[in-house]
mmCIF file of C-alpha atoms and ligand atoms in Angstrom:
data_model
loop_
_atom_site.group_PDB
_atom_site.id
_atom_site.type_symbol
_atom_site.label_atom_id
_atom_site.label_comp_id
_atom_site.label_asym_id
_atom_site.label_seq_id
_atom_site.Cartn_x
_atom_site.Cartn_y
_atom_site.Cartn_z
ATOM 1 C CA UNK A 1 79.280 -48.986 -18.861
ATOM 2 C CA UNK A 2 78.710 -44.887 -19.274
ATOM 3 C CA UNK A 3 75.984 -44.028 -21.394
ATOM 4 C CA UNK A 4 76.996 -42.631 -24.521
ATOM 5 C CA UNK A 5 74.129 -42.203 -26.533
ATOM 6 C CA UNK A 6 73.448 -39.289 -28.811
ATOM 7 C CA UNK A 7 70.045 -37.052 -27.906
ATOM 8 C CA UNK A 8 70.018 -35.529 -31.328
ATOM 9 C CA UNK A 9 70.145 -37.485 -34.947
ATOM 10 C CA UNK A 10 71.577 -35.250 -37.943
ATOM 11 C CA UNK A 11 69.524 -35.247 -40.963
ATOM 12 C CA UNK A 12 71.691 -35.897 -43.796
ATOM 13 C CA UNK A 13 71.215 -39.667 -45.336
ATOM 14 C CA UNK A 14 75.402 -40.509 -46.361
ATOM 15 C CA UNK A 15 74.057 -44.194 -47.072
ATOM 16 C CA UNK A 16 70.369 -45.276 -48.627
ATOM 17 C CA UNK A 17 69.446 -49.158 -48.511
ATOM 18 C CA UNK A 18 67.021 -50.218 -50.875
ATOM 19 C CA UNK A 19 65.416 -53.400 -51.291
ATOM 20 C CA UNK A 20 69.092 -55.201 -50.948
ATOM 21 C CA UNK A 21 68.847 -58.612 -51.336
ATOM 22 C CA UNK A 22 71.844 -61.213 -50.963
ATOM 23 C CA UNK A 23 70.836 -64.872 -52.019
ATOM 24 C CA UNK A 24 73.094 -67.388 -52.154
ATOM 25 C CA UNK A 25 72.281 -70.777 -53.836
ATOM 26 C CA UNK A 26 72.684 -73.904 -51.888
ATOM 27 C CA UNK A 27 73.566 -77.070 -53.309
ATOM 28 C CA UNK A 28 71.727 -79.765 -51.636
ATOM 29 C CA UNK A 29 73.830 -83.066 -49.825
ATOM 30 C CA UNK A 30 73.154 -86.172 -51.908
ATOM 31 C CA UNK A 31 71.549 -84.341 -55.061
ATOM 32 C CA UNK A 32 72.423 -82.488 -57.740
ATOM 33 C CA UNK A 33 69.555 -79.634 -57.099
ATOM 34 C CA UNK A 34 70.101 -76.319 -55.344
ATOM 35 C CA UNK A 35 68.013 -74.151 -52.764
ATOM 36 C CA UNK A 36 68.541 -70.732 -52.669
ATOM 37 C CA UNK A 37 69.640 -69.312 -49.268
ATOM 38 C CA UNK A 38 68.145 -65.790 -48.548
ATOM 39 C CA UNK A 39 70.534 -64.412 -46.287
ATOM 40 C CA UNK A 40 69.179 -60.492 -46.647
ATOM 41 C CA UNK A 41 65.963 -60.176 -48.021
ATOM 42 C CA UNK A 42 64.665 -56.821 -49.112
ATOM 43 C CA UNK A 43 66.140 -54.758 -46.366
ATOM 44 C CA UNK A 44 65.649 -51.161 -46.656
ATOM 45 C CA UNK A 45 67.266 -48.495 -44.423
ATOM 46 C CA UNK A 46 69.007 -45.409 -44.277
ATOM 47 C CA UNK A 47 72.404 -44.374 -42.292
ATOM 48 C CA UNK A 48 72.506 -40.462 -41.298
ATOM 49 C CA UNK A 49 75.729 -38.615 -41.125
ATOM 50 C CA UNK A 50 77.405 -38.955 -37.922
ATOM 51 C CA UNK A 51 75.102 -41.392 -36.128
ATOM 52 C CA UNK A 52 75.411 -44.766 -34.901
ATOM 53 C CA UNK A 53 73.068 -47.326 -36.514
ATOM 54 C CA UNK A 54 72.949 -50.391 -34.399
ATOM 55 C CA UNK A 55 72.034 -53.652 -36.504
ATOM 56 C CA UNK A 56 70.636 -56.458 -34.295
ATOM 57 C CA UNK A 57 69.981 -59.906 -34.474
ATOM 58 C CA UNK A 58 70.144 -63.527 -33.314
ATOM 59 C CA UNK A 59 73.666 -65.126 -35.027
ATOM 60 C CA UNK A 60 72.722 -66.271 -38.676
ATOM 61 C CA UNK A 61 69.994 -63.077 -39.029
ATOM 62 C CA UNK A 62 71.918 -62.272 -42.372
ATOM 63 C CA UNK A 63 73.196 -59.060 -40.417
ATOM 64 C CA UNK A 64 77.330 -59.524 -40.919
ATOM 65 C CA UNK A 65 75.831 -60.414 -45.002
ATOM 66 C CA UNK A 66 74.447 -57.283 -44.878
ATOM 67 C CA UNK A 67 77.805 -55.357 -43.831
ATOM 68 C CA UNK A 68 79.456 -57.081 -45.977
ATOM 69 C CA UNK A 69 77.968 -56.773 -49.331
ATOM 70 C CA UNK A 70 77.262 -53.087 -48.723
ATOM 71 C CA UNK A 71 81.283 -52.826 -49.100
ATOM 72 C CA UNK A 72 81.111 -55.437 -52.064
ATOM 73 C CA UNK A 73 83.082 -57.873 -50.373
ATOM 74 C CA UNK A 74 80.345 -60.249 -51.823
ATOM 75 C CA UNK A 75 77.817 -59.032 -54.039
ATOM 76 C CA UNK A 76 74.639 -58.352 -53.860
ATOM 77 C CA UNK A 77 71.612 -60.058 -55.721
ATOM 78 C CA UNK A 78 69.613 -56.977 -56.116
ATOM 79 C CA UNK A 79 69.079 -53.454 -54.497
ATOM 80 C CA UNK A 80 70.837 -50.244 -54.668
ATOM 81 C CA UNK A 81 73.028 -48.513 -51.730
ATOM 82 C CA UNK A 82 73.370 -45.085 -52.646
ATOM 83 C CA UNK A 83 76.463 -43.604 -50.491
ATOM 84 C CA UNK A 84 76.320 -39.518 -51.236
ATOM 85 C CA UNK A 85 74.152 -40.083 -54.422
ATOM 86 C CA UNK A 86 76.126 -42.648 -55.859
ATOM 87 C CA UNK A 87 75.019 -46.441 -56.413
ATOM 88 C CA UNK A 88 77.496 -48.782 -54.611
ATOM 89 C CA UNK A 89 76.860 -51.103 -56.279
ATOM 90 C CA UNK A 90 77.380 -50.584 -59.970
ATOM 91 C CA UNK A 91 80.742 -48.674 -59.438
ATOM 92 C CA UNK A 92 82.902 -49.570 -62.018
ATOM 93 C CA UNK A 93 86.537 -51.482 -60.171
ATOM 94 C CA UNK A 94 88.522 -47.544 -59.695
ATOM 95 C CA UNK A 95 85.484 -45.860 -58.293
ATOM 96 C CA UNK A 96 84.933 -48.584 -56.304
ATOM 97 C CA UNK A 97 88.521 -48.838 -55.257
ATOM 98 C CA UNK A 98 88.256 -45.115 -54.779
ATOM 99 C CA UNK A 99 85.124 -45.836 -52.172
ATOM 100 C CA UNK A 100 87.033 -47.727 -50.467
ATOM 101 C CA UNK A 101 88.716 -44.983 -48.865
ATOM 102 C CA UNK A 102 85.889 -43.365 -47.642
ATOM 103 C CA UNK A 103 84.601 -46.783 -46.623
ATOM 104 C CA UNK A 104 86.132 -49.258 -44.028
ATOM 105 C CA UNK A 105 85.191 -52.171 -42.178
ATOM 106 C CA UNK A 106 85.977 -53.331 -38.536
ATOM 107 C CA UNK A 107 85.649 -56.868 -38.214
ATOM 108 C CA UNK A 108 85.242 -59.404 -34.636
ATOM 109 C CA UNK A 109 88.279 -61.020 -34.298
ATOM 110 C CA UNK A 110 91.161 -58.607 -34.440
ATOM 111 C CA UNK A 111 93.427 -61.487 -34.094
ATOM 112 C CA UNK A 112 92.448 -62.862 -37.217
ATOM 113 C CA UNK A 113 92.442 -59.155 -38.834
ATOM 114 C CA UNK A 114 96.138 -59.005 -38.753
ATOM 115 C CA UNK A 115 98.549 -60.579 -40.179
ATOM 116 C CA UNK A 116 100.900 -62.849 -37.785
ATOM 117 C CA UNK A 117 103.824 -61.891 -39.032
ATOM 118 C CA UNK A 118 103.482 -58.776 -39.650
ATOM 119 C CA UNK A 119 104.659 -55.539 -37.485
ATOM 120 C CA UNK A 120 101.789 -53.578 -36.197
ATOM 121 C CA UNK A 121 103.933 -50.512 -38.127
ATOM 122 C CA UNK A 122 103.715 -52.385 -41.521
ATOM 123 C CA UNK A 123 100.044 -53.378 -41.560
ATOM 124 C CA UNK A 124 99.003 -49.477 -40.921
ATOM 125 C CA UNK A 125 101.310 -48.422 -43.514
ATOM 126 C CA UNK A 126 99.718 -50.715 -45.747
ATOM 127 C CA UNK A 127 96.394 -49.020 -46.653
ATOM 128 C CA UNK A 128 98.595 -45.740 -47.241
ATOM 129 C CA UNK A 129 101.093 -47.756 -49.787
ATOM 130 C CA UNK A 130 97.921 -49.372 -51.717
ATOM 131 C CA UNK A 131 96.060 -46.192 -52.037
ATOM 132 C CA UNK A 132 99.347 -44.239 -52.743
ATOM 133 C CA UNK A 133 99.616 -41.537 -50.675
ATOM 134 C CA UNK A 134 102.127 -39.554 -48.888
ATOM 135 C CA UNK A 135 106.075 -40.512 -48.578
ATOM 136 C CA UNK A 136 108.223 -43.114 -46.903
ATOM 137 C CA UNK A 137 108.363 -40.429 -43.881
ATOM 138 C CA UNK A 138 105.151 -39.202 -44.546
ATOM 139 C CA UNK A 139 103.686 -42.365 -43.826
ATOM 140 C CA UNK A 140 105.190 -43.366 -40.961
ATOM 141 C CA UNK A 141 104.548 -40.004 -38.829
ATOM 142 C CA UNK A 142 101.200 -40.740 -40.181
ATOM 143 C CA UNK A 143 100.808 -44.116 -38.278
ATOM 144 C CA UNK A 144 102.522 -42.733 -35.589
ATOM 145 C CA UNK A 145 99.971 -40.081 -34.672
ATOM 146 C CA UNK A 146 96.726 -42.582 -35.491
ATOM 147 C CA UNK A 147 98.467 -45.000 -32.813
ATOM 148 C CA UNK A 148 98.358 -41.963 -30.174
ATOM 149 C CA UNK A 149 94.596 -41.012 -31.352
ATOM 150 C CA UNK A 150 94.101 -44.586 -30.786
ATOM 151 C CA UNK A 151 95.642 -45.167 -27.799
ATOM 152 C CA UNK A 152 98.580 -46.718 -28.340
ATOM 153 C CA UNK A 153 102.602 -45.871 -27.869
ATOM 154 C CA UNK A 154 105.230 -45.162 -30.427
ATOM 155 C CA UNK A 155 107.109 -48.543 -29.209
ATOM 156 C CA UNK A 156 103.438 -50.399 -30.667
ATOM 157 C CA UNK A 157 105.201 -49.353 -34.270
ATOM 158 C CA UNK A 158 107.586 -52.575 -34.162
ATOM 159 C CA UNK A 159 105.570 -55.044 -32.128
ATOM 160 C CA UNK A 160 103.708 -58.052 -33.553
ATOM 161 C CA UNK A 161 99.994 -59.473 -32.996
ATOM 162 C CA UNK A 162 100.613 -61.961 -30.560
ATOM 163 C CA UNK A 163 102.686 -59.116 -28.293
ATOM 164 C CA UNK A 164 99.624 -57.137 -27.627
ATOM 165 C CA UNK A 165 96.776 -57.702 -25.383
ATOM 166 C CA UNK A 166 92.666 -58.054 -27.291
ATOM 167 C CA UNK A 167 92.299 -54.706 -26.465
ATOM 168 C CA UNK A 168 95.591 -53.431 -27.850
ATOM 169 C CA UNK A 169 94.982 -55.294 -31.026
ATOM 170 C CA UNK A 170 91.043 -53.861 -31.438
ATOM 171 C CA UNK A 171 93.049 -50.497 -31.409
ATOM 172 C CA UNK A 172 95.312 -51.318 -33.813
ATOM 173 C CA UNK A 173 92.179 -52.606 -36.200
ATOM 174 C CA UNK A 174 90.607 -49.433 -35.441
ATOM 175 C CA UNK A 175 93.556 -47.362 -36.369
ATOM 176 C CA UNK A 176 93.739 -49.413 -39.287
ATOM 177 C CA UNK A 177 90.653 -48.184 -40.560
ATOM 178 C CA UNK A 178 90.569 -44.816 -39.606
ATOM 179 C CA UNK A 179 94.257 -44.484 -41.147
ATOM 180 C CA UNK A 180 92.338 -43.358 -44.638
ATOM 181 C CA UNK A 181 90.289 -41.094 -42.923
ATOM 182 C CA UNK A 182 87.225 -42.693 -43.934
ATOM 183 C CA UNK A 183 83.379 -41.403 -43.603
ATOM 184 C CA UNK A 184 81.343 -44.298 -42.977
ATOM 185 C CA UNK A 185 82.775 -47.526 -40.883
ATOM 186 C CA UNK A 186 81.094 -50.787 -40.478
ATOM 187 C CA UNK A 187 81.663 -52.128 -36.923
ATOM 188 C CA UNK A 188 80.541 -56.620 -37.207
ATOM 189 C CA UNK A 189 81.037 -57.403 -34.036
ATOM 190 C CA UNK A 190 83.811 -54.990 -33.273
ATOM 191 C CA UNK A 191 83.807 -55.718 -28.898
ATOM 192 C CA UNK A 192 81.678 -59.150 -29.035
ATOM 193 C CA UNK A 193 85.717 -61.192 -28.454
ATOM 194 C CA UNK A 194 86.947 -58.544 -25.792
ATOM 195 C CA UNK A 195 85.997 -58.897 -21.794
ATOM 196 C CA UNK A 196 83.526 -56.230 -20.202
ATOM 197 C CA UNK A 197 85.175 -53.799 -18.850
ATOM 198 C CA UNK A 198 87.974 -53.700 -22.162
ATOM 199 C CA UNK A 199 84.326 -53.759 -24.090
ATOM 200 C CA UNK A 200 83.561 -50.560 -22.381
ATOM 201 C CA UNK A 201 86.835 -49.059 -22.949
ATOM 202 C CA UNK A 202 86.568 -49.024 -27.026
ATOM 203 C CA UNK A 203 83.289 -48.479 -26.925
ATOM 204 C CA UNK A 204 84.397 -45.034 -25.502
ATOM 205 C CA UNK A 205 87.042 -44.780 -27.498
ATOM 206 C CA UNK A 206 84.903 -45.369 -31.086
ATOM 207 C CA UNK A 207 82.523 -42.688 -29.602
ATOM 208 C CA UNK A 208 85.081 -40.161 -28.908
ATOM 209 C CA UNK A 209 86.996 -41.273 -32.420
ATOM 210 C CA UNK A 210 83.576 -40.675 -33.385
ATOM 211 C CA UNK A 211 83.603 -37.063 -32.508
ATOM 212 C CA UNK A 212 86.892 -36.172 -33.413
ATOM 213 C CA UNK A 213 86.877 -37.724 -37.200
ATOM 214 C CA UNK A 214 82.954 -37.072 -37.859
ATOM 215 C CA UNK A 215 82.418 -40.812 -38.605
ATOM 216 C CA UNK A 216 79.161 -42.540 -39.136
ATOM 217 C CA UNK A 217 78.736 -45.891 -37.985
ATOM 218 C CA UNK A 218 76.774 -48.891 -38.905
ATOM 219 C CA UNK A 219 77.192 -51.270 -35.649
ATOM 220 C CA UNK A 220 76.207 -54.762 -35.687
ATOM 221 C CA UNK A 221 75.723 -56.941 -32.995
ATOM 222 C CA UNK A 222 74.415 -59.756 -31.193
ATOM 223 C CA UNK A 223 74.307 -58.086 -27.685
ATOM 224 C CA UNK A 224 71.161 -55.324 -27.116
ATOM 225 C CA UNK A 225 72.954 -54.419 -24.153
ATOM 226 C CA UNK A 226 76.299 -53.221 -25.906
ATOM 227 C CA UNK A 227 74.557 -51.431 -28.933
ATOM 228 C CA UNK A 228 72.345 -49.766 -26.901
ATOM 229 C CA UNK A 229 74.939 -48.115 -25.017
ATOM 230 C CA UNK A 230 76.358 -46.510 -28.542
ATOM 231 C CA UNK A 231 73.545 -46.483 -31.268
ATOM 232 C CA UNK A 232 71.338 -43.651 -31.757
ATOM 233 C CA UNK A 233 68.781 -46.147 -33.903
ATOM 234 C CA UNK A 234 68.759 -49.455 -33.511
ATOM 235 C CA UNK A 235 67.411 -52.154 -36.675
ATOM 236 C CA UNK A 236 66.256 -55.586 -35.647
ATOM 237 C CA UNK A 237 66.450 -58.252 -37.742
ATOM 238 C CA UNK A 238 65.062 -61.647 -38.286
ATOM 239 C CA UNK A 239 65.428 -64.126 -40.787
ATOM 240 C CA UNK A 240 67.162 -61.903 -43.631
ATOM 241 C CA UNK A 241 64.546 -59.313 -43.028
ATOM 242 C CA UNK A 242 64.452 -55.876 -41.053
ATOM 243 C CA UNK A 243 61.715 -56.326 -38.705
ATOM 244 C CA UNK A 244 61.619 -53.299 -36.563
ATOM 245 C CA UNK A 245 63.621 -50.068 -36.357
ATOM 246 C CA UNK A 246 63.358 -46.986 -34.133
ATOM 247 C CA UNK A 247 65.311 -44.639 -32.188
ATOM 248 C CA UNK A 248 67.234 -46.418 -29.249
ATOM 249 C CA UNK A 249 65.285 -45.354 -26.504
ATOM 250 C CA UNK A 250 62.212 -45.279 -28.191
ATOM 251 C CA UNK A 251 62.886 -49.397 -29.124
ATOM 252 C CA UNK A 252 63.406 -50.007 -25.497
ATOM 253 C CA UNK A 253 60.760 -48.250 -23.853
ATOM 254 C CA UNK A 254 58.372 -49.333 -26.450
ATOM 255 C CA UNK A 255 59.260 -52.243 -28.832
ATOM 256 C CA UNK A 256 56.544 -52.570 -31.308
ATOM 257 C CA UNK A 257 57.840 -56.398 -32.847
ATOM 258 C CA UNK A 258 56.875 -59.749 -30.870
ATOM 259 C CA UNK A 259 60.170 -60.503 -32.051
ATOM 260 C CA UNK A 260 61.975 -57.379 -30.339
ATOM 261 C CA UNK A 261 60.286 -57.949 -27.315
ATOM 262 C CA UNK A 262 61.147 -61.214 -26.984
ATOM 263 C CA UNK A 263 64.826 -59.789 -27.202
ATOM 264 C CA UNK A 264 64.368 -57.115 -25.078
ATOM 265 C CA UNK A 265 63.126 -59.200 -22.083
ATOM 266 C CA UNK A 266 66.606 -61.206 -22.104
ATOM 267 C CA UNK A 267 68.570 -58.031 -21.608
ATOM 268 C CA UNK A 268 69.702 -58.087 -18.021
ATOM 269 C CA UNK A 269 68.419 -54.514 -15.937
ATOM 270 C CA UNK A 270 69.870 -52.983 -13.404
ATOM 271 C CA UNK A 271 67.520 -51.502 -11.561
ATOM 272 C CA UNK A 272 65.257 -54.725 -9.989
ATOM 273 C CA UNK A 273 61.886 -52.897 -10.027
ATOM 274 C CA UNK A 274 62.169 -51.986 -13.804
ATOM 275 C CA UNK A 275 62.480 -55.814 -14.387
ATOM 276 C CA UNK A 276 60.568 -57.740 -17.969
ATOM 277 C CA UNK A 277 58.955 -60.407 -17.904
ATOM 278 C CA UNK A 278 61.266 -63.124 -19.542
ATOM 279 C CA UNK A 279 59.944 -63.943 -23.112
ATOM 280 C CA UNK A 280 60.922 -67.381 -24.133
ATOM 281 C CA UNK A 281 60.281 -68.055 -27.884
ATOM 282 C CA UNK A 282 59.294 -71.508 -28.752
ATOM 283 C CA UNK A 283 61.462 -73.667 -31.068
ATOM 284 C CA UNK A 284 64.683 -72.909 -32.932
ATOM 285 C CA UNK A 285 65.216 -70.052 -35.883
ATOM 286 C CA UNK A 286 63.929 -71.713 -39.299
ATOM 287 C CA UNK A 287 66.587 -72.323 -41.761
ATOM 288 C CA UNK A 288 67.066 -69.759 -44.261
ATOM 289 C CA UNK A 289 66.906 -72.560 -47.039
ATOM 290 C CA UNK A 290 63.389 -72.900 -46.319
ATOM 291 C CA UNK A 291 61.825 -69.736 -44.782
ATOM 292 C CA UNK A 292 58.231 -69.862 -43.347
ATOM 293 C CA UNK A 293 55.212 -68.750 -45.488
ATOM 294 C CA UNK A 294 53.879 -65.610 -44.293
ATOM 295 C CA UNK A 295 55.263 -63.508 -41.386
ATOM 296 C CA UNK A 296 59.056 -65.586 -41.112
ATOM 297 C CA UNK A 297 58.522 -65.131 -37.205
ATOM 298 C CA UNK A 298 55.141 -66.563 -37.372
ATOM 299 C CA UNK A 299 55.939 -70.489 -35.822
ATOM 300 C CA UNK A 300 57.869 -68.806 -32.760
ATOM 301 C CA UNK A 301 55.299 -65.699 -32.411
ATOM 302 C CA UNK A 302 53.154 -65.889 -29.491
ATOM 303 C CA UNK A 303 50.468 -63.777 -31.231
ATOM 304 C CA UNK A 304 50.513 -65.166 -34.346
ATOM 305 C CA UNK A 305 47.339 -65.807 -36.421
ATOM 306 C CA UNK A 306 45.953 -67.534 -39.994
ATOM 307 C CA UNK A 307 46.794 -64.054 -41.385
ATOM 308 C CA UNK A 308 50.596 -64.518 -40.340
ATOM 309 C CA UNK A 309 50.654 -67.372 -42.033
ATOM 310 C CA UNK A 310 49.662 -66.536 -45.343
ATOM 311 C CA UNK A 311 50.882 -62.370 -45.987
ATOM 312 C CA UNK A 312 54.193 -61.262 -45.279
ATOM 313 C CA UNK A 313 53.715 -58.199 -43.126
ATOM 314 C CA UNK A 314 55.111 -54.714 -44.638
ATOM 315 C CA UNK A 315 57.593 -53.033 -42.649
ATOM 316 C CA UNK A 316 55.710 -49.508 -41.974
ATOM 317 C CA UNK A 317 55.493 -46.439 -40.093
ATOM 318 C CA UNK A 318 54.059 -47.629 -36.775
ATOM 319 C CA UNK A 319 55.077 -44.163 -34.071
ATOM 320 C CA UNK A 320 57.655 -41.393 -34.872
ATOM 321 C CA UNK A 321 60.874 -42.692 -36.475
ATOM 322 C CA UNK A 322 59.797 -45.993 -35.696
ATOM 323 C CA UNK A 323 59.364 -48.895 -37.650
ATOM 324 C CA UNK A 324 57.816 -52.463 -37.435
ATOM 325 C CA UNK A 325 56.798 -55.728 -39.818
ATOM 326 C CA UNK A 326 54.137 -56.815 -37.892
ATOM 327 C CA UNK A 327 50.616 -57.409 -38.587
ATOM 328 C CA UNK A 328 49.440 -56.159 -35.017
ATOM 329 C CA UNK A 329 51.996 -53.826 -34.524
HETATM 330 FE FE1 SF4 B 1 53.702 -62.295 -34.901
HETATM 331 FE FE2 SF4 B 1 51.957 -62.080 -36.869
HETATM 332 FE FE3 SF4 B 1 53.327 -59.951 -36.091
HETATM 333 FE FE4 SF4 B 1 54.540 -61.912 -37.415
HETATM 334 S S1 SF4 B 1 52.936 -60.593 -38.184
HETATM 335 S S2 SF4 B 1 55.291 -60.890 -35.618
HETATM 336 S S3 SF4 B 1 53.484 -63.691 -36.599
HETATM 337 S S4 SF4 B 1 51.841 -61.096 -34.889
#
């Protein structure tokens, strides 16, 4: 897979996460009492224009939560997410509609994305119709050229879902949210269904769409392998919580999180002499439902102590740019 990592990060914030919290209230089997799930708790972060922010994470990490209520598709609990100044969260519905635009989402499964029935033709024209702009003719030499930016051949216009290969159809979600010319797209999982080498070929592709549209992208993923090949900064999470964050390169050559390290030693190297040690963590994620006291990570950490136990490390400044939760860190 060609390495296609930025050297240099723009300064501009286009997105600022503060203290976003999603909880979602769980009713409990047998009883009419309810937990409260925390699926993001207190993340902070900011997204710079034009980079690629790659959000890690074991599945159930609260990471897809994340993307999703920082486009409102659920709502958030608390926090603000200030995209160019303005709060994302308490746009009234046209201003938020309005966002939208400027705002998409790429999600795993581009199988389930589209609609069955429904020509590849009609669901790019779609976006266009509901946010009213251009013609008839307008749109359609409009979703002819983002099928050749993406890839794809005029004769693509009248074809269904099920007539296109994975790969085909991860274009066609990609051209469906680029069609609105948007600033800032969230990538969940965007190659995590496709085979390797197809994997490789749209991660190209979203780097050089990347390029030619000036797009910023928040990336998340279960695979270190495949975000660092296209993040500039990578966040780790654990538990609802961003644990450690730091320039790609910087995360890999020196993870500063028990947790990250752990992760890091399960990514597969190709050079044999720059081999990890394997880090196997003890026992299975907590639930959510009932988080540990302390540092979240502390049963599985092999460095925990008493002091892990009782105060929830602050995520601080620990090196240049980078990031950790971590007592010793
Ligand atoms: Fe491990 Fe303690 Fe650091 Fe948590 S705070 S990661 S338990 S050393």
């Amino acid at each position: 897979m060609p390495d296609i990592a930025k050297e240099q990060l723009p300064l501009k914030p286009i997105l600022e996460v503060n203290g976003l919290r999603k909880y979602f209230a769980s009713k409990q089997p047998g009883s009419w009492r309810t937990k409260t799930l925390k699926a993001v708790d207190n993340v902070s972060f900011h997204l710079y224009e034009g980079e690629t922010y790659g959000l890690v994470g074991e599945s159930g990490c609260g990471k897809s939560t994340l993307g999703r209520t920082l486009l409102r598709l659920t709502e958030p609990t608390e926090g603000t997410a200030l995209y160019n100044g303005k709060d994302l969260f308490s746009l009234p519905g046209k201003e938020l509609q309005a966002s939208r635009k400027q705002l998409q989402m790429v999600f795993q499964d581009p199988f389930a994305s589209l609609h069955p029935r429904k020509s590849i033709g009609a669901a790019l024209t779609e976006p266009l119709i509901i946010h009213r702009i251009g013609t008839p003719a307008e749109r359609y030499s409009r979703v002819l050229e983002i099928l050749r930016v993406v890839g794809l051949q005029p004769s693509h216009y009248d074809r269904l879902p099920h007539e296109l290969s994975g790969g085909q159809r991860q274009r066609v979600v990609l051209a469906r949210a680029l069609i609105l010319e948007p600033k800032l797209v969230i990538c969940d999982e965007p190659v995590s269904a496709l085979d390797v080498i197809i994997q490789a070929q749209i991660l190209n592709l979203m780097k050089q769409l990347q390029q030619d549209f000036k797009l910023t992208y928040l990336f998340i993923a279960h695979d270190l392998g495949v975000v660092r090949h296209i993040s500039d900064r990578i966040g780790v999470m654990y538990l609802g919580k961003l644990v450690e964050e730091a320039p790609t390169d910087q995360l890999f050559a020196s993870p500063k999180h028990p947790y990250t390290r752990a992760l890091l030693s399960a990514v597969p190297k190709s050079d044999p002499a720059g081999k990890r040690d394997r880090i196997l963590l003890e026992g299975d994620v907590p639930s959510p439902l009932d988080p540990p006291t302390g540092c979240t990570f502390h049963p599985r950490c092999p460095l925990a102590t008493e002091r892990c136990r009782k105060e929830i490390p602050v995520k601080r400044e620990v090196a240049d740019r980078h990031f950790a939760a971590c007592h010793l860190a």
